[in-house]
Amino acid sequence: MAQETINQILDAAEDKARTGGYNAFSFREIAKDIGIKSASIHYHFPTKADLAAQLARRYTEKFHTHLLSISESGNDLHQQLSDYANLFYQALRTDQKMCLCGLFAAEMNVLPDDVKKETRLFFETNLQWLETLLNSHEIDNPKNEALKLLAKMEGAMLMAKAFESEDYFQEAIDLSQYK
Amino acid sequence: MAQETINQILDAAEDKARTGGYNAFSFREIAKDIGIKSASIHYHFPTKADLAAQLARRYTEKFHTHLLSISESGNDLHQQLSDYANLFYQALRTDQKMCLCGLFAAEMNVLPDDVKKETRLFFETNLQWLETLLNSHEIDNPKNEALKLLAKMEGAMLMAKAFESEDYFQEAIDLSQYK
DNA sequence: GTCTATAATTTGATAGAC
DNA sequence: GTCTATCAAATTATAGAC
């Protein structure tokens, strides 16, 4: 199955990209990890930009699936926001790694255009989901509150990376105002 | 003067590191920028890890100087925090670049140990300054509030990078609770 | 689809002349 | 302190056999 190899490539690439960014993964390393040759990766992804763009796209799509699942729970605002924060926290906790798009955003200036576009889409997807949620609970300035919440998530992740401890994420996240 | 060359090297390296992180600057590129040869850089900084560690150290020291200047102003809490946020905003606005240590923090896992240490020191310096400020104004939980403020700064910077507009920084920063 | 082989470039780093 | 020259390794990418 071709799709299986593609998934293996993306999995290996994501692992490395979330560790050190766009320059932290190479065709040869990925190939070695999954037991094929780098030339085979080029068959599936002609250029590194293609691979990275697909990486960001898949990451965003998976994330979006989780967002929809939170929406459909019908839980109250505070619970949904807690579940939202938990998406980021679990990424830290289970993988010990940064948010892929958070890392890409920091490197925005050196990313190929397609990767830039997909990275930005991750943030837009998050903002839109947050805004809809906040709006449906009659929060003032939902657009601005959404941006502040997203910044809080990514900022908290950065704290966890800076101090090399997931605990800093939880300490930096405070959602008590939405109770 | 030797120090002048060293500063030129660090300036050129900082410019590139703040654009794309640890892997975004090379000895050859820096050398070309300032009109010397890469071998000459190795005379001043034996390894890339040495150069990056000094980069983070200088960045933190400069930042600390600004922090002290804000403290000494004797302004009220809200004004000092606004000035603090402005340190980050100006870095975005004048250089169109991310916080060096914010970017390094995102890449923490792939940094040489010395660079890791210096990067962490930037965040500890910020936390300590914030905690002292908040404490002197009798804010509850100054340690935790300091962490939340620092996360807010770095998160807001990331939003600005993600959407490629400094405006997002200002929108994500809200210090009205300290008025 | 995967392979071998290889091109073209860039990288960090060192030896030794001046 | 800066240079030339060079090394060894790694990078993205392609051509062509199987």
Coordinates of C-alpha atoms (C1' of nucleotides) in Angstrom, one line a residue:
Chain A
M1 CA 0.0 0.0 0.0
A2 CA 1.4 3.3 -1.1
Q3 CA -0.5 5.3 1.6
E4 CA 1.2 3.4 4.3
T5 CA 4.7 4.4 3.2
I6 CA 3.5 8.0 2.9
N7 CA 2.2 7.9 6.4
Q8 CA 5.5 6.4 7.7
I9 CA 7.4 9.2 5.9
L10 CA 5.2 11.9 7.4
D11 CA 5.3 10.3 10.9
A12 CA 9.1 10.3 10.9
A13 CA 9.3 13.8 9.4
E14 CA 6.9 15.2 12.0
D15 CA 8.9 13.7 14.8
K16 CA 12.0 15.4 13.7
A17 CA 10.4 18.7 12.6
R18 CA 8.7 19.1 15.9
T19 CA 12.1 18.7 17.6
G20 CA 14.1 21.3 15.7
G21 CA 12.1 22.8 12.9
Y22 CA 12.3 22.8 9.1
N23 CA 16.1 22.2 9.0
A24 CA 15.9 19.4 11.6
F25 CA 14.7 16.7 9.2
S26 CA 16.4 15.4 6.1
F27 CA 15.4 12.9 3.4
R28 CA 18.2 10.6 4.4
E29 CA 17.4 10.5 8.1
I30 CA 13.7 9.9 7.4
A31 CA 14.6 7.2 4.9
K32 CA 16.9 5.5 7.4
D33 CA 14.3 5.6 10.2
I34 CA 11.7 3.8 8.1
G35 CA 14.1 1.5 6.2
I36 CA 13.9 2.8 2.7
K37 CA 16.2 5.0 0.6
S38 CA 16.0 8.8 0.3
A39 CA 15.3 8.6 -3.5
S40 CA 12.1 6.7 -2.7
I41 CA 10.9 9.7 -0.6
H42 CA 11.4 12.0 -3.6
Y43 CA 9.0 9.7 -5.5
H44 CA 6.2 10.6 -3.0
F45 CA 7.3 14.1 -2.2
P46 CA 9.3 15.7 -5.1
T47 CA 10.8 18.5 -2.9
K48 CA 11.4 19.1 0.8
A49 CA 8.9 22.0 0.5
D50 CA 6.3 19.6 -0.7
L51 CA 6.9 17.3 2.2
A52 CA 6.9 20.0 4.8
A53 CA 3.7 21.5 3.4
Q54 CA 1.9 18.2 3.6
L55 CA 3.3 17.8 7.1
A56 CA 1.7 21.0 8.2
R57 CA -1.5 20.2 6.4
R58 CA -1.9 16.8 8.0
Y59 CA -1.1 18.3 11.4
T60 CA -3.8 20.9 11.0
E61 CA -6.4 18.4 9.7
K62 CA -5.8 16.1 12.7
F63 CA -6.0 19.0 15.0
H64 CA -9.2 20.2 13.4
T65 CA -10.7 16.7 14.0
H66 CA -10.0 17.1 17.7
L67 CA -11.5 20.6 17.7
L68 CA -14.8 19.3 16.1
S69 CA -14.9 16.5 18.7
I70 CA -14.7 19.1 21.5
S71 CA -17.4 21.2 19.9
E72 CA -19.7 18.3 19.6
S73 CA -19.4 17.4 23.3
G74 CA -21.8 20.1 24.2
N75 CA -19.8 20.9 27.3
D76 CA -19.8 24.3 28.9
L77 CA -17.3 27.0 27.9
H78 CA -14.7 26.4 30.6
Q79 CA -14.7 22.6 29.9
Q80 CA -14.3 23.0 26.2
L81 CA -11.4 25.5 26.7
S82 CA -9.8 23.1 29.2
D83 CA -10.1 20.3 26.6
Y84 CA -8.7 22.6 24.0
A85 CA -5.7 23.4 26.2
N86 CA -5.3 19.7 26.8
L87 CA -4.8 19.1 23.1
F88 CA -1.6 21.1 23.3
Y89 CA -0.6 19.7 26.7
Q90 CA -0.9 16.1 25.5
A91 CA 1.3 16.9 22.5
L92 CA 3.9 18.1 24.9
R93 CA 3.4 15.3 27.4
T94 CA 3.2 12.2 25.1
D95 CA 5.7 13.4 22.5
Q96 CA 7.8 15.7 24.6
K97 CA 7.7 18.0 21.6
M98 CA 6.6 21.4 20.5
C99 CA 3.5 22.2 18.4
L100 CA 4.7 21.7 14.8
C101 CA 3.1 24.9 13.5
G102 CA 4.3 26.8 16.5
L103 CA 7.8 25.9 15.6
F104 CA 7.2 26.6 12.0
A105 CA 5.7 30.0 12.8
A106 CA 8.9 31.0 14.7
E107 CA 10.8 30.1 11.5
M108 CA 8.3 31.7 9.2
N109 CA 10.8 33.9 7.4
V110 CA 12.8 30.9 6.1
L111 CA 10.0 28.7 5.1
P112 CA 9.1 28.0 1.5
D113 CA 5.9 29.7 0.5
D114 CA 3.7 26.6 0.5
V115 CA 4.8 25.7 4.0
K116 CA 4.2 29.2 5.1
K117 CA 0.7 29.0 3.8
E118 CA -0.1 25.8 5.5
T119 CA 1.3 26.9 8.7
R120 CA -0.8 30.0 8.7
L121 CA -3.8 27.9 8.0
F122 CA -3.3 26.1 11.3
F123 CA -3.5 29.3 13.2
E124 CA -6.5 30.5 11.2
T125 CA -8.3 27.2 11.9
N126 CA -7.7 27.6 15.6
L127 CA -8.8 31.3 15.6
Q128 CA -12.0 30.5 13.8
W129 CA -12.9 27.6 16.1
L130 CA -12.2 29.7 19.2
E131 CA -14.1 32.6 17.9
T132 CA -17.1 30.5 17.2
L133 CA -17.0 28.9 20.6
L134 CA -16.6 32.2 22.4
N135 CA -19.2 33.9 20.3
S136 CA -21.8 31.2 21.1
H137 CA -21.2 31.8 24.8
E138 CA -21.7 35.5 24.3
I139 CA -18.2 36.5 25.3
D140 CA -17.3 40.1 24.4
N141 CA -14.8 40.7 21.6
P142 CA -14.6 37.0 20.6
K143 CA -12.1 37.7 17.9
N144 CA -9.7 39.3 20.2
E145 CA -10.2 36.8 23.0
A146 CA -9.6 34.0 20.5
L147 CA -6.2 35.5 19.6
K148 CA -5.3 35.9 23.2
L149 CA -6.2 32.3 24.0
L150 CA -4.2 31.0 21.0
A151 CA -1.2 33.1 22.0
K152 CA -1.5 31.8 25.5
M153 CA -1.4 28.2 24.3
E154 CA 1.7 28.7 22.1
G155 CA 3.4 30.9 24.7
A156 CA 2.8 28.2 27.4
M157 CA 4.3 25.6 25.1
L158 CA 7.4 27.7 24.6
M159 CA 7.7 28.0 28.4
A160 CA 7.6 24.3 28.7
K161 CA 10.3 23.9 26.1
A162 CA 12.5 26.7 27.6
F163 CA 12.5 25.1 31.0
E164 CA 12.3 21.6 29.7
S165 CA 9.3 20.7 31.8
E166 CA 5.7 20.2 30.9
D167 CA 4.7 21.6 34.2
Y168 CA 5.4 25.1 33.0
F169 CA 2.6 24.7 30.5
Q170 CA 0.0 24.0 33.0
E171 CA 1.2 26.8 35.3
A172 CA 1.1 29.3 32.4
I173 CA -2.4 28.3 31.4
D174 CA -5.1 29.9 33.5
L175 CA -8.6 29.6 32.3
S176 CA -10.3 30.6 35.6
Q177 CA -11.8 33.8 34.0
Y178 CA -14.0 31.6 31.8
K179 CA -15.5 29.8 34.8
Chain B
M1 CA 40.3 46.4 17.4
A2 CA 39.4 42.7 18.0
Q3 CA 36.2 43.5 19.8
E4 CA 34.8 45.3 16.8
T5 CA 35.1 42.2 14.6
I6 CA 33.5 40.1 17.3
N7 CA 30.6 42.5 17.5
Q8 CA 30.2 42.4 13.7
I9 CA 30.2 38.6 13.8
L10 CA 27.6 38.5 16.6
D11 CA 25.4 41.1 14.8
A12 CA 25.4 39.2 11.6
A13 CA 24.8 35.9 13.4
E14 CA 21.9 37.3 15.4
D15 CA 20.2 38.7 12.4
K16 CA 20.2 35.2 10.8
A17 CA 19.5 33.3 14.0
R18 CA 16.5 35.4 14.7
T19 CA 15.2 34.7 11.3
G20 CA 15.4 30.9 11.2
G21 CA 17.0 29.6 14.4
Y22 CA 20.2 27.7 15.1
N23 CA 20.5 26.1 11.7
A24 CA 19.8 29.4 9.8
F25 CA 23.3 30.9 10.2
S26 CA 26.6 29.5 8.9
F27 CA 30.2 30.6 9.3
R28 CA 30.5 31.2 5.6
E29 CA 27.4 33.4 5.4
I30 CA 28.4 35.5 8.3
A31 CA 31.9 35.9 6.9
K32 CA 30.6 37.0 3.6
D33 CA 28.3 39.5 5.2
I34 CA 31.0 41.3 7.1
G35 CA 33.8 40.8 4.5
I36 CA 36.1 38.3 6.1
K37 CA 36.7 34.6 5.7
S38 CA 35.0 31.8 7.7
A39 CA 38.3 30.6 9.1
S40 CA 38.7 34.0 10.8
I41 CA 35.4 33.4 12.7
H42 CA 36.7 30.2 14.0
Y43 CA 39.6 32.1 15.6
H44 CA 37.1 34.1 17.7
F45 CA 34.5 31.3 18.2
P46 CA 36.1 27.9 17.9
T47 CA 32.8 26.1 17.3
K48 CA 29.3 27.0 16.3
A49 CA 28.1 26.1 19.7
D50 CA 30.5 28.7 21.2
L51 CA 29.2 31.4 18.8
A52 CA 25.5 30.6 19.5
A53 CA 26.0 30.5 23.3
Q54 CA 27.7 33.9 23.2
L55 CA 24.9 35.1 21.0
A56 CA 22.3 34.1 23.5
R57 CA 24.4 35.5 26.4
R58 CA 24.8 38.9 24.7
Y59 CA 21.1 39.0 23.9
T60 CA 20.2 38.3 27.5
E61 CA 22.6 40.9 28.8
K62 CA 21.3 43.6 26.5
F63 CA 17.8 42.7 27.5
H64 CA 18.7 42.8 31.1
T65 CA 20.0 46.3 30.7
H66 CA 16.7 47.5 29.4
L67 CA 14.9 45.7 32.2
L68 CA 17.0 47.6 34.8
S69 CA 16.3 50.9 33.0
I70 CA 12.5 50.2 33.3
S71 CA 12.8 49.4 37.0
E72 CA 14.7 52.6 37.7
S73 CA 12.0 54.7 36.1
G74 CA 9.9 54.4 39.2
N75 CA 6.8 54.3 37.0
D76 CA 3.6 52.5 38.2
L77 CA 3.0 48.8 37.5
H78 CA 1.0 49.2 34.4
Q79 CA 3.5 51.5 32.8
Q80 CA 6.4 49.3 33.6
L81 CA 4.6 46.3 32.1
S82 CA 3.7 48.3 29.0
D83 CA 7.4 49.3 28.7
Y84 CA 8.3 45.7 29.2
A85 CA 5.9 44.5 26.4
N86 CA 7.4 47.3 24.3
L87 CA 10.8 45.7 24.5
F88 CA 9.4 42.7 22.6
Y89 CA 7.3 44.8 20.3
Q90 CA 10.2 47.0 19.2
A91 CA 12.3 43.9 18.5
L92 CA 9.5 42.8 16.2
R93 CA 8.9 46.2 14.7
T94 CA 12.4 47.4 14.0
D95 CA 14.0 44.1 13.0
Q96 CA 10.9 42.2 11.8
K97 CA 12.3 39.3 13.7
M98 CA 11.4 37.0 16.5
C99 CA 13.0 37.0 20.0
L100 CA 16.3 35.1 19.6
C101 CA 15.7 33.1 22.8
G102 CA 12.1 32.5 21.9
L103 CA 13.2 30.8 18.7
F104 CA 16.0 28.9 20.5
A105 CA 13.5 27.7 23.1
A106 CA 11.3 26.2 20.4
E107 CA 14.4 24.3 19.1
M108 CA 15.6 23.5 22.6
N109 CA 16.0 19.8 21.9
V110 CA 18.5 20.2 19.1
L111 CA 20.6 22.9 20.8
P112 CA 24.1 22.2 22.1
D113 CA 24.2 22.2 25.9
D114 CA 25.9 25.5 26.3
V115 CA 23.3 27.2 24.1
K116 CA 20.5 25.5 26.0
K117 CA 21.9 26.9 29.2
E118 CA 22.2 30.4 28.0
T119 CA 18.8 30.3 26.4
R120 CA 17.2 29.2 29.7
L121 CA 19.1 32.0 31.5
F122 CA 17.2 34.5 29.3
F123 CA 13.9 33.2 30.6
E124 CA 15.0 33.0 34.2
T125 CA 16.2 36.6 34.0
N126 CA 12.9 37.7 32.7
L127 CA 11.0 35.7 35.3
Q128 CA 13.0 37.1 38.1
W129 CA 12.6 40.7 37.0
L130 CA 8.8 40.2 36.6
E131 CA 8.4 38.5 39.9
T132 CA 10.3 41.3 41.7
L133 CA 8.2 43.9 40.0
L134 CA 4.9 42.2 40.7
N135 CA 5.9 41.4 44.3
S136 CA 6.8 45.0 45.0
H137 CA 3.3 46.0 43.9
E138 CA 1.7 43.4 46.1
I139 CA 0.3 41.2 43.3
D140 CA -0.9 37.8 44.4
N141 CA 1.1 34.8 43.3
P142 CA 3.9 36.9 41.7
K143 CA 5.8 33.9 40.5
N144 CA 2.9 32.4 38.6
E145 CA 1.8 35.8 37.3
A146 CA 5.4 36.4 36.0
L147 CA 5.3 33.1 34.1
K148 CA 1.9 34.0 32.6
L149 CA 3.2 37.4 31.5
L150 CA 6.4 35.9 29.9
A151 CA 4.3 33.3 28.1
K152 CA 2.0 36.1 26.9
M153 CA 5.0 38.0 25.4
E154 CA 6.4 35.0 23.6
G155 CA 3.0 33.8 22.5
A156 CA 2.1 37.2 21.1
M157 CA 5.4 37.3 19.2
L158 CA 4.6 33.9 17.7
M159 CA 1.2 35.2 16.6
A160 CA 2.9 38.2 14.9
K161 CA 5.2 35.8 13.1
A162 CA 2.4 33.3 12.2
F163 CA 0.3 36.1 10.6
E164 CA 3.3 38.1 9.4
S165 CA 2.1 41.3 11.0
E166 CA 3.3 43.1 14.1
D167 CA -0.3 44.2 14.8
Y168 CA -1.1 40.7 16.1
F169 CA 1.4 41.3 18.9
Q170 CA -0.4 44.3 20.2
E171 CA -3.8 42.7 19.8
A172 CA -2.6 39.6 21.8
I173 CA -1.1 41.7 24.6
D174 CA -3.7 42.9 27.1
L175 CA -2.4 44.5 30.3
S176 CA -5.6 46.1 31.4
Q177 CA -5.9 43.9 34.4
Y178 CA -2.9 45.6 35.9
K179 CA -4.3 49.1 35.6
Chain C
dG1 C1' 7.6 2.1 -6.2
dT2 C1' 12.1 1.2 -4.8
dC3 C1' 16.7 0.9 -5.8
dT4 C1' 21.9 2.4 -7.1
dA5 C1' 24.7 5.9 -8.3
dT6 C1' 25.9 10.3 -8.5
dA7 C1' 25.8 15.4 -9.2
dA8 C1' 26.1 19.9 -7.1
dT9 C1' 26.2 22.5 -3.1
dT10 C1' 26.8 23.7 1.7
dT11 C1' 28.3 22.7 6.1
dG12 C1' 31.7 22.9 10.5
dA13 C1' 36.2 22.5 11.2
dT14 C1' 41.6 22.4 10.9
dA15 C1' 46.6 23.1 9.2
dG16 C1' 49.7 26.2 8.2
dA17 C1' 51.5 30.6 5.8
dC18 C1' 51.8 35.5 6.5
Chain D
dG1 C1' 44.2 38.0 13.4
dT2 C1' 43.3 36.9 8.9
dC3 C1' 44.3 34.4 5.1
dT4 C1' 44.4 30.1 1.5
dA5 C1' 43.6 25.5 1.0
dT6 C1' 41.5 21.6 2.1
dC7 C1' 38.9 17.8 4.5
dA8 C1' 35.0 15.0 5.7
dA9 C1' 30.4 14.9 6.1
dA10 C1' 25.8 16.0 5.0
dT11 C1' 22.4 18.2 2.1
dT12 C1' 18.6 18.3 -1.8
dA13 C1' 17.8 16.4 -5.9
dT14 C1' 18.0 13.7 -10.4
dA15 C1' 18.8 9.8 -14.0
dG16 C1' 18.0 5.4 -15.0
dA17 C1' 17.9 0.3 -13.9
dC18 C1' 14.8 -3.2 -12.0

